[in-house]
mmCIF file of C-alpha atoms in Angstrom:
data_model
loop_
_atom_site.group_PDB
_atom_site.id
_atom_site.type_symbol
_atom_site.label_atom_id
_atom_site.label_comp_id
_atom_site.label_asym_id
_atom_site.label_seq_id
_atom_site.Cartn_x
_atom_site.Cartn_y
_atom_site.Cartn_z
ATOM 1 C CA MET A 1 13.678 -27.603 -1.897
ATOM 2 C CA ALA A 2 10.537 -25.469 -1.744
ATOM 3 C CA VAL A 3 9.234 -23.807 -4.871
ATOM 4 C CA PHE A 4 6.700 -21.040 -5.535
ATOM 5 C CA ARG A 5 5.364 -20.005 -8.916
ATOM 6 C CA VAL A 6 2.621 -17.552 -9.951
ATOM 7 C CA THR A 7 1.878 -16.061 -13.389
ATOM 8 C CA LEU A 8 -0.616 -13.214 -13.772
ATOM 9 C CA PRO A 9 -1.362 -10.384 -16.216
ATOM 10 C CA ALA A 10 1.149 -7.535 -15.895
ATOM 11 C CA THR A 11 -1.338 -4.999 -14.526
ATOM 12 C CA ILE A 12 -1.191 -2.928 -11.353
ATOM 13 C CA ASP A 13 -4.400 -4.462 -9.971
ATOM 14 C CA HIS A 14 -2.568 -7.807 -9.682
ATOM 15 C CA LEU A 15 0.315 -6.429 -7.632
ATOM 16 C CA GLY A 16 -1.461 -7.228 -4.356
ATOM 17 C CA ASP A 17 -2.183 -10.802 -5.502
ATOM 18 C CA PHE A 18 1.496 -11.432 -6.212
ATOM 19 C CA ILE A 19 2.662 -9.919 -2.928
ATOM 20 C CA GLN A 20 0.043 -11.718 -0.810
ATOM 21 C CA ALA A 21 0.695 -15.125 -2.395
ATOM 22 C CA LEU A 22 4.470 -14.720 -2.069
ATOM 23 C CA SER A 23 4.190 -13.576 1.552
ATOM 24 C CA ARG A 24 2.012 -16.547 2.516
ATOM 25 C CA TRP A 25 4.572 -18.887 0.991
ATOM 26 C CA LEU A 26 7.494 -17.186 2.756
ATOM 27 C CA GLU A 27 5.613 -17.390 6.073
ATOM 28 C CA GLN A 28 5.121 -21.120 5.521
ATOM 29 C CA GLU A 29 8.842 -21.366 4.845
ATOM 30 C CA GLY A 30 9.434 -19.811 8.262
ATOM 31 C CA MET A 31 10.949 -16.541 7.124
ATOM 32 C CA ALA A 32 11.066 -13.714 9.713
ATOM 33 C CA LYS A 33 8.448 -10.969 9.332
ATOM 34 C CA GLU A 34 11.046 -8.198 8.883
ATOM 35 C CA LYS A 35 12.773 -10.193 6.159
ATOM 36 C CA ILE A 36 9.470 -10.841 4.373
ATOM 37 C CA SER A 37 8.871 -7.084 4.341
ATOM 38 C CA ARG A 38 12.218 -6.543 2.569
ATOM 39 C CA VAL A 39 11.434 -9.261 0.022
ATOM 40 C CA GLN A 40 8.020 -7.672 -0.559
ATOM 41 C CA LEU A 41 9.683 -4.344 -1.267
ATOM 42 C CA ALA A 42 12.222 -5.768 -3.742
ATOM 43 C CA VAL A 43 9.521 -7.769 -5.517
ATOM 44 C CA GLU A 44 7.044 -4.870 -5.639
ATOM 45 C CA GLU A 45 9.639 -2.557 -7.160
ATOM 46 C CA ALA A 46 10.621 -5.140 -9.788
ATOM 47 C CA LEU A 47 7.013 -6.028 -10.653
ATOM 48 C CA VAL A 48 5.985 -2.376 -10.919
ATOM 49 C CA ASN A 49 8.819 -1.811 -13.402
ATOM 50 C CA VAL A 50 7.533 -4.648 -15.564
ATOM 51 C CA ILE A 51 3.920 -3.508 -15.203
ATOM 52 C CA ARG A 52 4.706 0.103 -16.148
ATOM 53 C CA TYR A 53 7.334 -0.289 -18.857
ATOM 54 C CA ALA A 54 7.807 -3.828 -20.230
ATOM 55 C CA TYR A 55 4.831 -4.127 -22.547
ATOM 56 C CA GLN A 56 4.491 -0.530 -23.755
ATOM 57 C CA GLY A 57 0.714 -0.530 -23.487
ATOM 58 C CA VAL A 58 0.237 -4.031 -24.942
ATOM 59 C CA ALA A 59 -1.214 -6.770 -22.694
ATOM 60 C CA GLY A 60 1.342 -9.209 -21.281
ATOM 61 C CA GLU A 61 2.100 -11.488 -18.370
ATOM 62 C CA VAL A 62 4.652 -11.569 -15.605
ATOM 63 C CA GLU A 63 5.823 -14.659 -13.775
ATOM 64 C CA LEU A 64 7.090 -14.667 -10.201
ATOM 65 C CA ARG A 65 9.135 -17.643 -9.039
ATOM 66 C CA GLY A 66 10.581 -18.348 -5.631
ATOM 67 C CA GLU A 67 12.869 -21.099 -4.502
ATOM 68 C CA VAL A 68 14.383 -21.837 -1.110
ATOM 69 C CA THR A 69 17.494 -23.909 -1.626
ATOM 70 C CA ASP A 70 19.285 -26.256 0.760
ATOM 71 C CA ASP A 71 21.908 -23.633 1.578
ATOM 72 C CA ASP A 72 19.019 -21.630 3.089
ATOM 73 C CA ARG A 73 19.014 -18.994 0.406
ATOM 74 C CA LEU A 74 15.923 -17.592 -1.226
ATOM 75 C CA THR A 75 16.079 -17.077 -4.976
ATOM 76 C CA ILE A 76 13.390 -14.928 -6.596
ATOM 77 C CA LYS A 77 12.989 -14.785 -10.360
ATOM 78 C CA ILE A 78 10.787 -12.342 -12.256
ATOM 79 C CA LEU A 79 10.167 -13.133 -15.913
ATOM 80 C CA ASP A 80 8.431 -11.078 -18.588
ATOM 81 C CA SER A 81 8.288 -11.108 -22.379
ATOM 82 C CA GLY A 82 8.429 -7.338 -22.787
ATOM 83 C CA ILE A 83 11.095 -5.126 -24.313
ATOM 84 C CA PRO A 84 14.663 -5.904 -23.154
ATOM 85 C CA PHE A 85 15.462 -4.031 -19.972
ATOM 86 C CA ASN A 86 18.576 -4.603 -17.909
ATOM 87 C CA VAL A 87 17.728 -3.492 -14.383
ATOM 88 C CA CYS A 88 21.373 -4.013 -13.371
ATOM 89 C CA ALA A 89 22.564 -1.350 -15.848
ATOM 90 C CA VAL A 90 20.481 1.446 -14.288
ATOM 91 C CA PRO A 91 22.747 3.986 -12.534
ATOM 92 C CA LYS A 92 22.368 4.662 -8.833
ATOM 93 C CA PRO A 93 20.296 7.779 -8.081
ATOM 94 C CA ASP A 94 21.626 10.603 -5.931
ATOM 95 C CA VAL A 95 20.225 9.820 -2.504
ATOM 96 C CA ASN A 96 21.943 12.617 -0.630
ATOM 97 C CA CYS A 97 20.520 15.876 -1.905
ATOM 98 C CA GLY A 98 17.700 18.107 -0.646
ATOM 99 C CA ILE A 99 13.997 18.365 -1.498
ATOM 100 C CA ARG A 100 14.527 20.819 -4.345
ATOM 101 C CA GLU A 101 17.340 18.906 -6.026
ATOM 102 C CA ARG A 102 15.915 15.468 -5.415
ATOM 103 C CA LYS A 103 14.178 13.951 -8.444
ATOM 104 C CA VAL A 104 10.776 12.314 -8.045
ATOM 105 C CA GLY A 105 11.341 8.741 -9.180
ATOM 106 C CA GLY A 106 14.361 6.558 -9.863
ATOM 107 C CA LEU A 107 14.371 5.019 -6.396
ATOM 108 C CA GLY A 108 12.751 1.651 -7.120
ATOM 109 C CA ILE A 109 15.789 -0.148 -8.539
ATOM 110 C CA TYR A 110 18.017 1.374 -5.862
ATOM 111 C CA LEU A 111 15.724 -0.095 -3.196
ATOM 112 C CA ILE A 112 15.804 -3.527 -4.892
ATOM 113 C CA ARG A 113 19.616 -3.484 -4.733
ATOM 114 C CA LYS A 114 19.515 -2.598 -1.054
ATOM 115 C CA MET A 115 17.027 -5.327 -0.158
ATOM 116 C CA VAL A 116 18.812 -8.252 -1.846
ATOM 117 C CA ASP A 117 22.299 -9.749 -1.565
ATOM 118 C CA GLU A 118 22.798 -10.147 -5.278
ATOM 119 C CA LEU A 119 20.921 -9.085 -8.389
ATOM 120 C CA ALA A 120 21.352 -10.591 -11.860
ATOM 121 C CA TYR A 121 19.741 -9.906 -15.217
ATOM 122 C CA ARG A 122 19.673 -12.081 -18.327
ATOM 123 C CA ARG A 123 17.810 -11.872 -21.591
ATOM 124 C CA GLU A 124 16.756 -15.465 -22.303
ATOM 125 C CA GLY A 125 15.170 -15.771 -25.745
ATOM 126 C CA ASP A 126 12.339 -13.245 -25.740
ATOM 127 C CA LYS A 127 12.257 -12.968 -21.952
ATOM 128 C CA ASN A 128 13.740 -10.643 -19.362
ATOM 129 C CA VAL A 129 14.828 -12.710 -16.367
ATOM 130 C CA LEU A 130 15.645 -10.804 -13.196
ATOM 131 C CA THR A 131 17.087 -12.933 -10.410
ATOM 132 C CA MET A 132 17.422 -11.850 -6.793
ATOM 133 C CA PHE A 133 19.435 -13.830 -4.279
ATOM 134 C CA ILE A 134 18.455 -13.236 -0.672
ATOM 135 C CA SER A 135 19.925 -14.811 2.447
ATOM 136 C CA ARG A 136 17.339 -15.857 4.996
ATOM 137 C CA ASN A 137 18.995 -14.193 7.966
ATOM 138 C CA LEU A 138 18.169 -10.582 8.691
ATOM 139 C CA GLY A 139 21.450 -8.617 8.606
ATOM 140 C CA ASN A 140 21.856 -4.859 8.424
ATOM 141 C CA ILE A 141 21.243 -2.613 5.463
ATOM 142 C CA SER A 142 23.398 0.444 4.988
ATOM 143 C CA GLY A 143 21.974 3.861 4.150
ATOM 144 C CA PRO A 144 23.632 6.572 2.028
ATOM 145 C CA ARG A 145 25.797 7.863 4.884
ATOM 146 C CA GLN A 146 27.324 4.474 5.591
ATOM 147 C CA ASP A 147 27.772 3.945 1.815
ATOM 148 C CA ALA A 148 29.728 7.180 1.591
ATOM 149 C CA ARG A 149 32.039 6.056 4.391
ATOM 150 C CA ALA A 150 32.546 2.669 2.728
ATOM 151 C CA GLY A 151 33.301 4.361 -0.596
ATOM 152 C CA ALA A 152 30.369 2.664 -2.354
ATOM 153 C CA MET B 1 -4.151 1.954 3.060
ATOM 154 C CA GLU B 2 -6.385 4.053 5.261
ATOM 155 C CA ILE B 3 -5.947 7.818 5.330
ATOM 156 C CA ASP B 4 -7.337 9.690 8.303
ATOM 157 C CA VAL B 5 -7.387 13.489 8.105
ATOM 158 C CA THR B 6 -7.904 15.694 11.163
ATOM 159 C CA LYS B 7 -7.506 19.445 11.510
ATOM 160 C CA GLU B 8 -6.186 21.266 14.548
ATOM 161 C CA GLY B 9 -6.163 25.012 14.007
ATOM 162 C CA ASN B 10 -4.324 25.628 10.756
ATOM 163 C CA THR B 11 -2.513 22.282 10.924
ATOM 164 C CA VAL B 12 -3.705 19.164 9.105
ATOM 165 C CA ILE B 13 -2.698 15.797 10.543
ATOM 166 C CA ILE B 14 -2.707 12.980 8.009
ATOM 167 C CA SER B 15 -2.496 9.553 9.645
ATOM 168 C CA LEU B 16 -1.650 6.623 7.399
ATOM 169 C CA THR B 17 -2.520 3.019 8.227
ATOM 170 C CA GLY B 18 -1.530 -0.154 6.369
ATOM 171 C CA ARG B 19 0.538 -0.260 3.203
ATOM 172 C CA MET B 20 1.596 2.646 1.013
ATOM 173 C CA ASP B 21 2.514 0.944 -2.255
ATOM 174 C CA ALA B 22 2.150 1.482 -5.995
ATOM 175 C CA VAL B 23 -1.568 0.688 -5.733
ATOM 176 C CA SER B 24 -2.432 2.890 -2.757
ATOM 177 C CA ALA B 25 -0.072 5.863 -3.261
ATOM 178 C CA PRO B 26 -2.363 7.524 -5.866
ATOM 179 C CA GLN B 27 -5.084 7.574 -3.183
ATOM 180 C CA PHE B 28 -2.714 9.639 -0.999
ATOM 181 C CA ASP B 29 -2.026 11.970 -3.962
ATOM 182 C CA ARG B 30 -5.764 12.589 -4.456
ATOM 183 C CA THR B 31 -6.335 13.293 -0.759
ATOM 184 C CA LEU B 32 -3.456 15.786 -0.765
ATOM 185 C CA ASP B 33 -4.713 17.405 -3.977
ATOM 186 C CA ASP B 34 -7.986 18.094 -2.163
ATOM 187 C CA LEU B 35 -6.292 19.484 0.960
ATOM 188 C CA LEU B 36 -4.031 21.805 -1.023
ATOM 189 C CA ALA B 37 -6.991 22.942 -3.125
ATOM 190 C CA GLN B 38 -8.781 23.844 0.129
ATOM 191 C CA GLY B 39 -5.827 26.043 1.050
ATOM 192 C CA ASP B 40 -4.184 23.829 3.676
ATOM 193 C CA ARG B 41 -0.456 24.590 3.855
ATOM 194 C CA ARG B 42 0.807 23.178 7.146
ATOM 195 C CA LEU B 43 0.788 19.401 7.202
ATOM 196 C CA ILE B 44 1.908 16.649 9.562
ATOM 197 C CA ILE B 45 2.063 13.072 8.290
ATOM 198 C CA ASN B 46 1.776 10.522 11.090
ATOM 199 C CA PHE B 47 3.310 7.145 10.170
ATOM 200 C CA GLU B 48 2.542 5.435 13.474
ATOM 201 C CA THR B 49 0.306 2.747 11.956
ATOM 202 C CA LEU B 50 1.894 2.521 8.514
ATOM 203 C CA GLU B 51 3.463 -0.927 8.126
ATOM 204 C CA TYR B 52 5.080 -0.658 4.721
ATOM 205 C CA ILE B 53 6.182 1.887 2.151
ATOM 206 C CA SER B 54 7.688 1.421 -1.320
ATOM 207 C CA SER B 55 9.247 3.888 -3.760
ATOM 208 C CA ALA B 56 5.759 4.845 -4.978
ATOM 209 C CA GLY B 57 4.945 6.107 -1.481
ATOM 210 C CA LEU B 58 8.268 7.938 -1.196
ATOM 211 C CA GLN B 59 7.632 9.601 -4.549
ATOM 212 C CA SER B 60 4.203 10.807 -3.414
ATOM 213 C CA ILE B 61 5.666 12.328 -0.254
ATOM 214 C CA LEU B 62 8.535 13.993 -2.143
ATOM 215 C CA ALA B 63 6.138 15.365 -4.778
ATOM 216 C CA LEU B 64 3.978 16.780 -1.960
ATOM 217 C CA ALA B 65 6.988 18.442 -0.319
ATOM 218 C CA LYS B 66 8.024 19.984 -3.639
ATOM 219 C CA ARG B 67 4.526 21.357 -4.205
ATOM 220 C CA LEU B 68 4.384 22.791 -0.693
ATOM 221 C CA GLU B 69 7.705 24.577 -1.200
ATOM 222 C CA THR B 70 6.242 26.480 -4.146
ATOM 223 C CA VAL B 71 3.278 27.719 -2.079
ATOM 224 C CA ASP B 72 5.220 28.517 1.097
ATOM 225 C CA GLY B 73 3.789 25.520 2.929
ATOM 226 C CA SER B 74 5.463 22.839 5.017
ATOM 227 C CA VAL B 75 5.224 19.158 5.812
ATOM 228 C CA VAL B 76 6.736 17.368 8.778
ATOM 229 C CA LEU B 77 6.714 13.637 9.477
ATOM 230 C CA CYS B 78 6.418 11.696 12.733
ATOM 231 C CA ASN B 79 6.381 8.215 14.292
ATOM 232 C CA LEU B 80 8.526 6.391 11.744
ATOM 233 C CA SER B 81 9.506 2.876 12.807
ATOM 234 C CA GLY B 82 10.326 -0.613 11.536
ATOM 235 C CA PRO B 83 10.365 -1.216 7.767
ATOM 236 C CA VAL B 84 9.082 2.316 7.039
ATOM 237 C CA LYS B 85 11.957 3.940 8.917
ATOM 238 C CA GLU B 86 14.384 1.565 7.235
ATOM 239 C CA VAL B 87 13.206 2.621 3.766
ATOM 240 C CA PHE B 88 13.442 6.325 4.726
ATOM 241 C CA ASP B 89 17.003 5.804 5.993
ATOM 242 C CA ILE B 90 18.172 3.822 2.966
ATOM 243 C CA SER B 91 16.732 6.260 0.454
ATOM 244 C CA GLY B 92 18.215 9.302 2.170
ATOM 245 C CA PHE B 93 14.719 10.665 2.889
ATOM 246 C CA SER B 94 15.491 10.738 6.621
ATOM 247 C CA CYS B 95 17.991 13.527 5.937
ATOM 248 C CA ILE B 96 15.815 15.691 3.700
ATOM 249 C CA PHE B 97 12.630 15.753 5.783
ATOM 250 C CA ASN B 98 11.844 17.128 9.207
ATOM 251 C CA ILE B 99 11.056 14.007 11.198
ATOM 252 C CA PHE B 100 9.842 13.927 14.799
ATOM 253 C CA GLU B 101 9.710 11.081 17.297
ATOM 254 C CA ASN B 102 6.016 11.583 18.026
ATOM 255 C CA LEU B 103 2.956 13.603 17.092
ATOM 256 C CA GLU B 104 3.228 16.002 20.036
ATOM 257 C CA ASP B 105 6.745 17.033 19.027
ATOM 258 C CA ALA B 106 5.618 17.429 15.403
ATOM 259 C CA LYS B 107 2.725 19.669 16.486
ATOM 260 C CA SER B 108 4.945 21.917 18.569
ATOM 261 C CA SER B 109 7.528 22.197 15.767
ATOM 262 C CA GLY B 110 5.862 25.077 13.986
#
């Protein structure tokens, strides 16, 4: 079982450090480039949420953990000690409307959901723990049109 | 991210290279602030060499489109592929923007 762990201050200038370190590790683990790009997106969106909102202007840290298990699944955990925030409770934005109606923002968590197979949130003590489960194979991702057909 | 700006007549072509993420998107916003302040109203964004985009990049592009609507301007996009196209499709942005296969088609669109 391969494990990755990095803790850095929750500031936007560390976003690149997290993403680069994670990507190097995933490359070593033999993950396909396209899949790494999707993991990068999910992790960026989750980290940016923590960086922007968790600590309310007070300095804090964020921890990024990765684990490839024997069933060939990647598990990513993002931990912070900021205010409680359940990413899973955020409603889906309207992704179908035009430029005028479309709100700027609110897409980050939607993109996380689309990039991962399963998303889980727990408040553990004073920490937010966001867990993403990601299969290693590529697979297709549905857009809003396909979602509408599937009744999602 | 690298931002290359070229002008052809009254059209501005903005070519993006690298990664448009939460760190680099504000750089795009500043460049576009300058162009709009100079009076440029017809824009083409060329994504040919952009490898990655996150919601921060999408937000910048949507905010630009909204601003252009208020000043009777327009923005069209071209050369979307790979992860960038995937993110546009998933977010529904592919339906709300004018997107062309290549730069030549984008240029002849207006």
